[in-house]
Short mmCIF file of C-alpha atoms in Angstrom, two decimals:
data_model
loop_
_atom_site.label_atom_id
_atom_site.label_comp_id
_atom_site.label_asym_id
_atom_site.label_seq_id
_atom_site.Cartn_x
_atom_site.Cartn_y
_atom_site.Cartn_z
CA MET A 1 34.75 -10.31 -7.87
CA LYS A 2 38.48 -10.78 -7.28
CA ASN A 3 40.25 -14.10 -7.58
CA THR A 4 43.62 -15.71 -6.99
CA VAL A 5 43.49 -18.28 -9.77
CA ASN A 6 46.84 -17.16 -11.17
CA VAL A 7 48.43 -17.46 -7.69
CA GLN A 8 47.02 -20.96 -7.19
CA ARG A 9 48.13 -21.88 -10.68
CA ALA A 10 51.67 -20.70 -9.92
CA ILE A 11 51.70 -22.65 -6.63
CA HIS A 12 50.70 -25.81 -8.50
CA LYS A 13 53.10 -25.03 -11.38
CA MET A 14 50.33 -25.12 -13.94
CA THR A 15 50.00 -23.16 -17.16
CA GLN A 16 46.70 -21.66 -18.30
CA ALA A 17 46.51 -24.46 -20.88
CA ASP A 18 47.02 -27.15 -18.19
CA LEU A 19 44.28 -25.67 -16.02
CA SER A 20 41.88 -25.23 -18.92
CA GLU A 21 42.38 -28.85 -19.94
CA ALA A 22 41.92 -30.10 -16.38
CA ILE A 23 38.57 -28.38 -15.88
CA GLY A 24 37.31 -28.62 -19.46
CA VAL A 25 37.17 -25.00 -20.64
CA SER A 26 39.18 -22.98 -23.16
CA ARG A 27 42.44 -21.23 -22.31
CA GLN A 28 40.76 -17.91 -23.17
CA THR A 29 38.21 -18.55 -20.42
CA ILE A 30 40.97 -19.04 -17.83
CA ASN A 31 42.65 -15.86 -19.09
CA SER A 32 39.37 -13.93 -18.80
CA ILE A 33 38.79 -15.23 -15.25
CA GLU A 34 42.31 -14.27 -14.16
CA LYS A 35 41.91 -10.78 -15.59
CA ASN A 36 38.54 -10.40 -13.80
CA ARG A 37 36.71 -9.97 -17.11
CA TYR A 38 34.58 -13.05 -16.63
CA VAL A 39 32.93 -14.33 -13.45
CA PRO A 40 32.77 -18.13 -13.66
CA SER A 41 29.65 -20.13 -12.83
CA THR A 42 29.37 -21.82 -9.43
CA LEU A 43 30.08 -25.13 -11.13
CA LEU A 44 33.31 -23.90 -12.67
CA ALA A 45 34.39 -22.15 -9.44
CA LEU A 46 33.84 -25.42 -7.55
CA LYS A 47 35.82 -27.37 -10.15
CA ILE A 48 38.74 -24.93 -9.86
CA ALA A 49 38.63 -25.07 -6.03
CA ARG A 50 38.52 -28.87 -6.05
CA LEU A 51 41.46 -29.06 -8.43
CA PHE A 52 43.58 -26.82 -6.20
CA LYS A 53 42.25 -28.57 -3.04
CA VAL A 54 41.12 -25.31 -1.38
CA ALA A 55 37.76 -23.75 -0.50
CA VAL A 56 36.02 -21.61 -3.12
CA GLU A 57 36.31 -18.59 -0.78
CA ASP A 58 40.09 -19.01 -0.77
CA ILE A 59 40.15 -18.35 -4.51
CA PHE A 60 37.15 -16.11 -5.17
CA GLU A 61 36.42 -13.04 -3.09
CA LEU A 62 33.76 -10.37 -3.35
CA ASP A 63 34.86 -6.80 -4.10
CA GLU A 64 34.19 -4.16 -1.46
CA LYS A 65 31.59 -2.56 -3.76
CA GLU A 66 29.66 -5.83 -4.25
CA MET B 1 1.48 -34.16 -24.35
CA ARG B 2 1.91 -30.41 -24.69
CA SER B 3 2.45 -29.93 -20.97
CA ASN B 4 4.92 -32.83 -21.03
CA PHE B 5 6.92 -31.11 -23.74
CA LEU B 6 6.89 -27.83 -21.80
CA LYS B 7 7.88 -29.64 -18.62
CA ASN B 8 10.82 -31.35 -20.36
CA PHE B 9 11.83 -28.06 -21.94
CA CYS B 10 11.76 -26.26 -18.56
CA GLU B 11 13.73 -29.10 -16.94
CA PHE B 12 16.34 -28.78 -19.69
CA GLU B 13 16.57 -25.02 -19.13
CA LYS B 14 16.71 -25.46 -15.33
CA LYS B 15 19.75 -27.70 -15.73
CA GLY B 16 21.48 -24.94 -17.68
CA GLY B 17 20.78 -26.56 -21.03
CA THR B 18 22.56 -24.85 -23.86
CA PHE B 19 20.98 -23.57 -27.03
CA PRO B 20 20.92 -26.38 -29.61
CA LEU B 21 23.71 -25.60 -32.05
CA ILE B 22 25.13 -27.40 -35.08
CA SER B 23 28.68 -28.67 -35.60
CA TYR B 24 31.58 -26.20 -35.92
CA GLN B 25 32.56 -27.69 -39.30
CA LEU B 26 29.31 -26.45 -40.81
CA LYS B 27 30.39 -22.85 -40.18
CA TRP B 28 32.55 -23.02 -43.32
CA ILE B 29 29.58 -24.23 -45.36
CA GLY B 30 27.61 -21.25 -44.01
CA TRP B 31 30.41 -18.87 -45.04
CA ALA B 32 30.63 -20.53 -48.48
CA ILE B 33 26.87 -20.11 -49.02
CA ALA B 34 26.91 -16.48 -47.82
CA ILE B 35 29.94 -15.48 -49.93
CA SER B 36 28.63 -17.29 -53.02
CA ALA B 37 25.26 -15.57 -52.55
CA VAL B 38 26.92 -12.13 -52.38
CA ALA B 39 28.97 -12.93 -55.51
CA ALA B 40 25.81 -14.14 -57.28
CA LEU B 41 23.93 -10.98 -56.25
CA ILE B 42 26.71 -8.82 -57.72
CA SER B 43 26.74 -10.86 -60.94
CA VAL B 44 22.93 -10.56 -61.28
CA LYS B 45 23.34 -6.79 -60.99
CA ILE B 46 26.12 -6.75 -63.63
CA LEU B 47 24.60 -9.25 -66.10
CA ASP B 48 21.13 -7.60 -66.05
CA SER B 49 19.25 -10.86 -66.64
CA SER B 50 15.59 -10.92 -67.72
CA GLN B 51 14.74 -12.79 -64.52
CA ALA B 52 16.90 -10.52 -62.36
CA ALA B 53 14.16 -9.94 -59.77
CA PHE B 54 13.69 -13.68 -59.24
CA TYR B 55 17.44 -14.37 -58.93
CA LYS B 56 17.88 -11.39 -56.62
CA GLN B 57 15.25 -12.77 -54.22
CA LEU B 58 16.75 -16.27 -54.48
CA PHE B 59 20.30 -15.17 -53.70
CA MET B 60 19.17 -12.81 -50.93
CA HIS B 61 17.43 -15.77 -49.34
CA ALA B 62 20.56 -17.90 -49.80
CA LEU B 63 22.59 -15.15 -48.09
CA LEU B 64 20.23 -15.25 -45.10
CA ILE B 65 20.49 -19.05 -44.93
CA GLY B 66 24.30 -18.81 -45.01
CA LEU B 67 24.37 -16.19 -42.23
CA PHE B 68 21.89 -18.19 -40.17
CA MET B 69 24.11 -21.28 -40.48
CA ILE B 70 27.09 -19.25 -39.24
CA VAL B 71 25.02 -17.97 -36.30
CA ILE B 72 23.82 -21.40 -35.14
CA THR B 73 27.15 -23.24 -35.40
CA LYS B 74 29.19 -24.01 -32.33
CA ASP B 75 32.39 -22.15 -31.61
CA LYS B 76 35.74 -23.91 -31.92
CA ASP B 77 36.23 -23.79 -28.13
CA GLU B 78 32.68 -24.04 -26.89
CA ASP B 79 32.39 -23.58 -23.12
CA GLU B 80 30.28 -21.69 -20.54
CA ARG B 81 31.94 -18.33 -21.26
CA ILE B 82 31.26 -18.58 -25.00
CA ASN B 83 27.71 -19.65 -24.19
CA GLU B 84 27.19 -16.61 -21.96
CA LEU B 85 28.69 -14.29 -24.61
CA ARG B 86 26.38 -15.86 -27.19
CA TYR B 87 23.29 -15.15 -25.07
CA ARG B 88 24.50 -11.60 -24.47
CA ALA B 89 25.07 -11.07 -28.20
CA PHE B 90 21.61 -12.51 -28.95
CA SER B 91 19.94 -10.04 -26.56
CA PHE B 92 21.94 -7.06 -27.84
CA ALA B 93 21.16 -8.01 -31.44
CA PHE B 94 17.47 -8.39 -30.63
CA VAL B 95 17.18 -5.01 -28.89
CA LEU B 96 19.32 -3.10 -31.41
CA GLY B 97 17.70 -4.83 -34.40
CA THR B 98 14.19 -4.08 -33.12
CA ALA B 99 15.12 -0.49 -32.31
CA MET B 100 16.53 -0.04 -35.81
CA VAL B 101 13.47 -1.52 -37.52
CA LEU B 102 11.23 0.79 -35.43
CA LEU B 103 13.32 3.94 -35.72
CA MET B 104 14.41 3.77 -39.37
CA PRO B 105 11.10 5.00 -40.85
CA LEU B 106 10.97 7.83 -38.28
CA ALA B 107 14.54 8.82 -39.12
CA ALA B 108 13.68 8.74 -42.84
CA MET B 109 10.68 11.01 -42.17
CA VAL B 110 12.78 13.48 -40.19
CA LEU B 111 15.41 13.56 -42.95
CA ASP B 112 12.68 14.05 -45.56
CA ALA B 113 11.25 16.93 -43.52
CA LEU B 114 14.68 18.52 -43.13
CA ALA B 115 15.27 18.19 -46.88
CA GLY B 116 11.95 19.95 -47.46
CA ARG B 117 10.34 16.96 -49.16
CA LEU B 118 6.66 17.22 -48.40
CA PRO B 119 4.14 15.71 -47.90
CA LEU B 120 5.74 13.33 -45.44
CA GLU B 121 5.46 9.67 -46.26
CA TRP B 122 5.66 6.67 -44.02
CA GLU B 123 8.47 4.74 -45.64
CA GLN B 124 9.01 1.44 -43.95
CA ASP B 125 11.09 -1.29 -45.46
CA GLN B 126 9.59 -4.31 -43.81
CA SER B 127 11.14 -6.88 -46.10
CA ILE B 128 12.22 -10.12 -44.47
CA PHE B 129 15.71 -9.57 -45.84
CA PHE B 130 16.09 -6.18 -44.16
CA ILE B 131 14.85 -7.34 -40.76
CA MET B 132 16.58 -10.72 -40.74
CA SER B 133 19.89 -9.44 -42.05
CA SER B 134 19.88 -6.69 -39.37
CA PHE B 135 19.43 -9.26 -36.61
CA LEU B 136 21.99 -11.69 -38.02
CA PHE B 137 24.63 -9.03 -38.71
CA TYR B 138 24.19 -7.43 -35.28
CA TYR B 139 24.47 -10.82 -33.60
CA LEU B 140 27.67 -11.72 -35.47
CA MET B 141 29.13 -8.28 -34.81
CA TYR B 142 28.40 -8.32 -31.06
CA PHE B 143 29.55 -11.91 -30.64
CA GLN B 144 32.92 -11.12 -32.24
CA ILE B 145 33.32 -7.92 -30.18
CA PHE B 146 32.45 -9.71 -26.92
CA LYS B 147 34.78 -12.59 -27.70
CA ARG B 148 37.68 -10.20 -28.19
CA GLN B 149 36.90 -7.88 -25.30
CA LEU B 150 35.51 -10.20 -22.59
#
């Protein structure tokens, strides 16, 4: 699954630490999500989408293979 | 009462309940127990006490308790990713630990046969220490690898 968390973060001028604090996870988790090493739970994806005021599909997208 | 307990347990799991873990601060106590136990085991070996067998068993048990405390303590930054990595490490440790316990005596037999030591004997170290330490070490190893790689 691809995501644009880093793009959204840049738009909102947030650091990984700011985002991690806002949604209650560690900075390493945000880093892993941005590098596509970790697929977040639905709950976390919804929290991220709500924070950036966009739909989940605008941030997370299925790969062609999936 | 039993079905009530099971029902509550299943409800807890359905809500994504996490494995009950102890405070992060206790990890250092676990390390202290484990390291002291290893040091004590070495000293028992060196000092050659009359009750060496008793102390060896005691400190081996203390080592397992220390490792178990490390395993069941929370991480510094506990969140859903760490929780998922923990479950993954648990399953890897279980499968690899079981495979090792099952395959070790077979491997020993094959090596015996290759070395020409006959008749073949079924050597199986089924001590609690061997089995438990395999599981605990594998878990700690996988958890650290996953945390660095994933």
